Amino acid sequence: MLELRNIQKYYNPGTVNEMCLFDHFNLKVEDGEFVSVVGSNGSGKTSMLNLICGSILPEGGQIIVGDKDITREKEYKRNRRIGRVYQNPALGTCPSMTILENMALADHKGKVYGLSWGTNKSRIDYYRELLSQLNLGLEQKMDVKVGALSGGQRQAMALLMSTMTPIEFLILDEHTAALDPKTAELIMKLTDQIVKEKRLTTIMVTHNLRYAVEYGDRLLMMHQGEAVLDRKKEEKADTSVEDILKIFNEISIECGN
């Protein structure tokens, strides 16, 4: 289980631009849950992910995984149990390295490199087998530099690489936002397949309301650092895009927009 307990987060503290984003924010994510998170810009979606991953630290509160407090644990240590895919496909892969080298790099996540060769030839067939599951023909381009691939191909690789080693949590930060509609559909189907096969606890931030409704078993809507909507299982299954839009519009009116 992942728990954010009484989280407080300020930006620009001690200045005239000080802003309190989270004021005693609480959230529990059960093992195996796939949580889709929506909300307007500045609602706290990405900040919540950054707190979980350790990219930023809270001013107060605790982040608990299982029975362990990881609030002050370094980001690189958390990365051993967390896979993260970003909005920008370039952030999940190394463009100057080949597909083979990228796969080998992901395969060594959390391990000691030492002075051995970075690419283990005995693992090449395994990498090809993984890549073939993407149905993008990448298994035939092992020596091609990743920078020469399309955004969709790179994002598919980033998703695959983030889940190659055993992880507990998958964090998806608008991972389809920079893709064309056809490629975004492919990435979402691949995401759903990987999450189900590996039974990963997943948090996906998205601006695509249809994806938020169709995928996952829990729907969370953020607004001004609070969860204003939290629907699970059957209740989420009965939620439509129109329902979400209605709540968005109500919030917009209340804010004077």
CSV table of C-alpha atoms in Angstrom, one decimal:
chain,number,residue,atom,x,y,z
A,1,MET,CA,0.0,0.0,0.0
A,2,LEU,CA,1.1,3.6,-0.8
A,3,GLU,CA,-0.1,6.3,1.6
A,4,LEU,CA,0.4,10.1,1.5
A,5,ARG,CA,-0.4,11.2,5.1
A,6,ASN,CA,-1.0,14.8,6.1
A,7,ILE,CA,1.2,16.1,3.3
A,8,GLN,CA,2.0,19.8,3.3
A,9,LYS,CA,3.8,21.3,0.3
A,10,TYR,CA,4.7,25.0,-0.3
A,11,TYR,CA,6.2,26.6,-3.4
A,12,ASN,CA,8.4,29.7,-3.0
A,13,PRO,CA,8.2,29.6,0.9
A,14,GLY,CA,9.2,32.7,2.7
A,15,THR,CA,8.6,35.0,-0.4
A,16,VAL,CA,5.8,37.2,-1.6
A,17,ASN,CA,5.0,34.4,-4.1
A,18,GLU,CA,4.6,31.7,-1.4
A,19,MET,CA,1.9,29.3,-2.4
A,20,CYS,CA,0.5,26.4,-0.4
A,21,LEU,CA,-0.4,23.6,-2.8
A,22,PHE,CA,-1.1,20.7,-0.3
A,23,ASP,CA,-2.5,21.4,3.2
A,24,HIS,CA,-2.7,18.1,5.1
A,25,PHE,CA,-3.4,16.1,1.9
A,26,ASN,CA,-4.2,12.4,2.4
A,27,LEU,CA,-4.4,9.6,-0.1
A,28,LYS,CA,-4.2,5.8,0.1
A,29,VAL,CA,-3.6,3.6,-2.9
A,30,GLU,CA,-4.1,-0.1,-2.3
A,31,ASP,CA,-1.8,-2.7,-3.8
A,32,GLY,CA,-2.8,-3.5,-7.4
A,33,GLU,CA,-4.9,-0.4,-7.9
A,34,PHE,CA,-4.8,1.4,-11.2
A,35,VAL,CA,-5.7,5.0,-10.4
A,36,SER,CA,-6.5,7.5,-13.2
A,37,VAL,CA,-6.0,11.1,-12.1
A,38,VAL,CA,-7.5,14.2,-13.8
A,39,GLY,CA,-7.7,17.8,-13.0
A,40,SER,CA,-7.0,21.3,-14.3
A,41,ASN,CA,-3.5,22.8,-14.6
A,42,GLY,CA,-2.1,23.6,-11.2
A,43,SER,CA,-4.4,21.3,-9.4
A,44,GLY,CA,-1.5,19.3,-7.9
A,45,LYS,CA,-1.5,16.2,-10.2
A,46,THR,CA,2.2,16.2,-11.2
A,47,SER,CA,3.3,17.6,-7.8
A,48,MET,CA,1.7,14.5,-6.2
A,49,LEU,CA,3.7,12.2,-8.6
A,50,ASN,CA,6.9,14.1,-7.8
A,51,LEU,CA,6.3,13.7,-4.1
A,52,ILE,CA,5.8,10.0,-4.5
A,53,CYS,CA,8.9,9.6,-6.7
A,54,GLY,CA,11.0,11.8,-4.5
A,55,SER,CA,11.7,14.5,-7.1
A,56,ILE,CA,10.4,17.1,-4.5
A,57,LEU,CA,10.1,16.8,-0.8
A,58,PRO,CA,7.1,17.9,1.4
A,59,GLU,CA,7.4,20.5,4.2
A,60,GLY,CA,5.3,18.2,6.4
A,61,GLY,CA,3.6,14.8,6.5
A,62,GLN,CA,4.7,11.3,5.6
A,63,ILE,CA,4.9,9.1,2.5
A,64,ILE,CA,4.5,5.5,3.5
A,65,VAL,CA,5.0,2.4,1.4
A,66,GLY,CA,3.8,-0.8,3.2
A,67,ASP,CA,5.0,-0.1,6.7
A,68,LYS,CA,8.1,1.9,5.8
A,69,ASP,CA,8.3,5.7,5.9
A,70,ILE,CA,10.1,6.8,2.7
A,71,THR,CA,9.4,10.6,3.1
A,72,ARG,CA,13.1,11.5,3.1
A,73,GLU,CA,14.4,8.6,1.0
A,74,LYS,CA,16.5,9.7,-2.0
A,75,GLU,CA,14.9,9.7,-5.4
A,76,TYR,CA,17.5,7.2,-6.8
A,77,LYS,CA,16.6,4.7,-4.1
A,78,ARG,CA,12.9,5.0,-4.7
A,79,ASN,CA,13.5,4.4,-8.4
A,80,ARG,CA,14.4,0.8,-7.6
A,81,ARG,CA,10.7,0.1,-6.8
A,82,ILE,CA,9.2,2.7,-9.1
A,83,GLY,CA,8.9,2.9,-12.9
A,84,ARG,CA,8.0,6.3,-14.3
A,85,VAL,CA,7.1,7.4,-17.9
A,86,TYR,CA,7.0,11.1,-18.7
A,87,GLN,CA,5.0,13.2,-21.1
A,88,ASN,CA,8.1,13.8,-23.2
A,89,PRO,CA,9.2,10.6,-24.9
A,90,ALA,CA,12.8,11.9,-24.9
A,91,LEU,CA,13.0,11.7,-21.1
A,92,GLY,CA,12.5,7.9,-20.9
A,93,THR,CA,15.3,6.9,-23.3
A,94,CYS,CA,18.8,7.9,-24.3
A,95,PRO,CA,18.7,9.2,-27.9
A,96,SER,CA,22.5,8.9,-28.5
A,97,MET,CA,22.5,5.2,-27.7
A,98,THR,CA,21.1,2.3,-29.7
A,99,ILE,CA,18.0,0.3,-29.0
A,100,LEU,CA,20.1,-2.5,-27.7
A,101,GLU,CA,22.1,-0.2,-25.4
A,102,ASN,CA,19.0,1.3,-24.0
A,103,MET,CA,17.5,-2.1,-23.3
A,104,ALA,CA,20.7,-3.1,-21.6
A,105,LEU,CA,20.7,0.1,-19.5
A,106,ALA,CA,17.1,-0.6,-18.3
A,107,ASP,CA,18.0,-4.2,-17.6
A,108,HIS,CA,20.7,-3.0,-15.2
A,109,LYS,CA,18.4,-0.7,-13.2
A,110,GLY,CA,19.3,-0.9,-9.5
A,111,LYS,CA,22.2,-3.2,-10.1
A,112,VAL,CA,26.0,-2.6,-9.7
A,113,TYR,CA,27.7,-2.2,-13.1
A,114,GLY,CA,31.3,-2.9,-12.1
A,115,LEU,CA,33.8,-3.1,-15.0
A,116,SER,CA,32.0,-5.7,-17.1
A,117,TRP,CA,30.6,-5.0,-20.5
A,118,GLY,CA,27.4,-2.9,-20.5
A,119,THR,CA,25.7,-5.1,-23.0
A,120,ASN,CA,25.3,-8.8,-22.1
A,121,LYS,CA,25.1,-10.7,-25.4
A,122,SER,CA,23.3,-13.6,-23.8
A,123,ARG,CA,20.3,-11.2,-23.1
A,124,ILE,CA,19.9,-9.9,-26.7
A,125,ASP,CA,17.4,-12.6,-27.7
A,126,TYR,CA,15.4,-11.7,-24.6
A,127,TYR,CA,15.4,-8.0,-25.5
A,128,ARG,CA,14.2,-9.0,-29.0
A,129,GLU,CA,11.4,-11.0,-27.6
A,130,LEU,CA,10.3,-8.1,-25.4
A,131,LEU,CA,10.4,-5.6,-28.3
A,132,SER,CA,8.5,-7.9,-30.6
A,133,GLN,CA,5.5,-7.7,-28.2
A,134,LEU,CA,5.2,-4.0,-29.2
A,135,ASN,CA,4.4,-4.9,-32.8
A,136,LEU,CA,6.5,-2.0,-34.0
A,137,GLY,CA,9.3,-3.9,-35.7
A,138,LEU,CA,11.9,-2.6,-33.2
A,139,GLU,CA,13.4,-6.0,-32.6
A,140,GLN,CA,14.8,-5.7,-36.2
A,141,LYS,CA,16.5,-2.4,-35.4
A,142,MET,CA,18.6,-3.2,-32.4
A,143,ASP,CA,21.6,-1.2,-33.8
A,144,VAL,CA,19.5,1.9,-34.6
A,145,LYS,CA,20.0,4.9,-32.3
A,146,VAL,CA,16.8,5.7,-30.4
A,147,GLY,CA,17.0,9.4,-31.4
A,148,ALA,CA,16.1,8.2,-34.9
A,149,LEU,CA,12.8,6.7,-33.8
A,150,SER,CA,9.4,8.3,-33.8
A,151,GLY,CA,7.9,9.7,-30.6
A,152,GLY,CA,5.5,6.8,-30.4
A,153,GLN,CA,8.2,4.2,-30.8
A,154,ARG,CA,10.3,6.0,-28.1
A,155,GLN,CA,7.4,6.2,-25.7
A,156,ALA,CA,6.6,2.5,-26.2
A,157,MET,CA,10.2,1.7,-25.5
A,158,ALA,CA,10.2,4.0,-22.4
A,159,LEU,CA,7.1,2.1,-21.1
A,160,LEU,CA,8.7,-1.2,-21.7
A,161,MET,CA,12.0,-0.2,-20.2
A,162,SER,CA,10.4,1.2,-17.1
A,163,THR,CA,8.8,-2.2,-16.3
A,164,MET,CA,11.7,-4.5,-17.3
A,165,THR,CA,13.0,-4.9,-13.8
A,166,PRO,CA,10.8,-5.9,-10.8
A,167,ILE,CA,8.9,-2.8,-9.6
A,168,GLU,CA,6.0,-2.1,-7.2
A,169,PHE,CA,4.7,1.1,-8.7
A,170,LEU,CA,4.2,2.5,-12.2
A,171,ILE,CA,3.9,6.3,-12.5
A,172,LEU,CA,2.5,7.6,-15.7
A,173,ASP,CA,2.8,11.4,-16.1
A,174,GLU,CA,0.6,12.3,-19.1
A,175,HIS,CA,2.5,9.7,-21.1
A,176,THR,CA,0.2,9.9,-24.2
A,177,ALA,CA,-0.2,13.7,-24.3
A,178,ALA,CA,2.6,14.3,-26.9
A,179,LEU,CA,1.5,11.6,-29.2
A,180,ASP,CA,-0.9,11.6,-32.2
A,181,PRO,CA,-4.3,9.9,-31.6
A,182,LYS,CA,-3.5,6.6,-33.2
A,183,THR,CA,-0.2,6.2,-31.4
A,184,ALA,CA,-1.8,7.3,-28.1
A,185,GLU,CA,-4.3,4.5,-28.5
A,186,LEU,CA,-1.5,2.0,-29.0
A,187,ILE,CA,0.4,3.2,-26.0
A,188,MET,CA,-2.7,3.0,-23.8
A,189,LYS,CA,-3.5,-0.6,-24.8
A,190,LEU,CA,0.1,-1.5,-24.2
A,191,THR,CA,-0.1,0.2,-20.8
A,192,ASP,CA,-3.2,-1.7,-19.8
A,193,GLN,CA,-1.6,-5.0,-20.9
A,194,ILE,CA,1.6,-4.5,-18.9
A,195,VAL,CA,-0.3,-3.3,-15.8
A,196,LYS,CA,-2.5,-6.3,-15.8
A,197,GLU,CA,0.2,-8.8,-16.6
A,198,LYS,CA,2.6,-7.6,-14.0
A,199,ARG,CA,-0.2,-6.6,-11.5
A,200,LEU,CA,1.4,-3.2,-10.9
A,201,THR,CA,0.0,-0.5,-8.6
A,202,THR,CA,-0.4,2.3,-11.1
A,203,ILE,CA,-1.1,6.0,-11.0
A,204,MET,CA,-1.8,7.7,-14.3
A,205,VAL,CA,-2.2,11.4,-14.7
A,206,THR,CA,-4.0,12.3,-17.9
A,207,HIS,CA,-5.9,15.1,-19.6
A,208,ASN,CA,-7.7,12.6,-21.8
A,209,LEU,CA,-11.0,12.1,-20.0
A,210,ARG,CA,-11.9,9.1,-22.1
A,211,TYR,CA,-8.7,7.3,-21.0
A,212,ALA,CA,-9.4,8.2,-17.4
A,213,VAL,CA,-12.9,6.7,-17.6
A,214,GLU,CA,-12.0,3.6,-19.7
A,215,TYR,CA,-8.8,2.6,-18.0
A,216,GLY,CA,-8.1,1.7,-14.4
A,217,ASP,CA,-10.3,0.8,-11.5
A,218,ARG,CA,-10.2,4.1,-9.6
A,219,LEU,CA,-10.8,7.7,-10.8
A,220,LEU,CA,-9.4,10.7,-8.9
A,221,MET,CA,-10.1,14.4,-9.7
A,222,MET,CA,-7.7,17.0,-8.2
A,223,HIS,CA,-8.5,20.7,-7.7
A,224,GLN,CA,-6.4,23.2,-5.8
A,225,GLY,CA,-4.4,20.5,-4.0
A,226,GLU,CA,-7.4,18.4,-2.9
A,227,ALA,CA,-9.2,15.3,-4.2
A,228,VAL,CA,-12.6,16.6,-5.1
A,229,LEU,CA,-13.7,13.3,-6.6
A,230,ASP,CA,-12.7,9.7,-5.8
A,231,ARG,CA,-14.6,6.9,-7.4
A,232,LYS,CA,-13.6,3.2,-7.2
A,233,LYS,CA,-14.6,0.0,-9.0
A,234,GLU,CA,-18.3,-0.2,-9.8
A,235,GLU,CA,-18.8,3.5,-9.1
A,236,LYS,CA,-16.0,4.3,-11.5
A,237,ALA,CA,-17.3,1.9,-14.0
A,238,ASP,CA,-20.6,3.8,-14.0
A,239,THR,CA,-18.9,7.1,-14.5
A,240,SER,CA,-19.0,8.7,-18.0
A,241,VAL,CA,-17.0,11.4,-19.7
A,242,GLU,CA,-20.1,13.6,-19.5
A,243,ASP,CA,-20.1,13.1,-15.7
A,244,ILE,CA,-16.5,14.3,-15.4
A,245,LEU,CA,-17.1,17.3,-17.8
A,246,LYS,CA,-20.1,18.4,-15.7
A,247,ILE,CA,-17.9,18.4,-12.5
A,248,PHE,CA,-15.2,20.3,-14.4
A,249,ASN,CA,-17.7,22.9,-15.5
A,250,GLU,CA,-19.2,23.3,-12.0
A,251,ILE,CA,-15.7,23.9,-10.6
A,252,SER,CA,-14.9,26.4,-13.4
A,253,ILE,CA,-18.1,28.4,-12.6
A,254,GLU,CA,-17.2,28.4,-8.9
A,255,CYS,CA,-13.8,29.8,-9.7
A,256,GLY,CA,-15.3,32.5,-11.9
A,257,ASN,CA,-14.1,31.1,-15.2
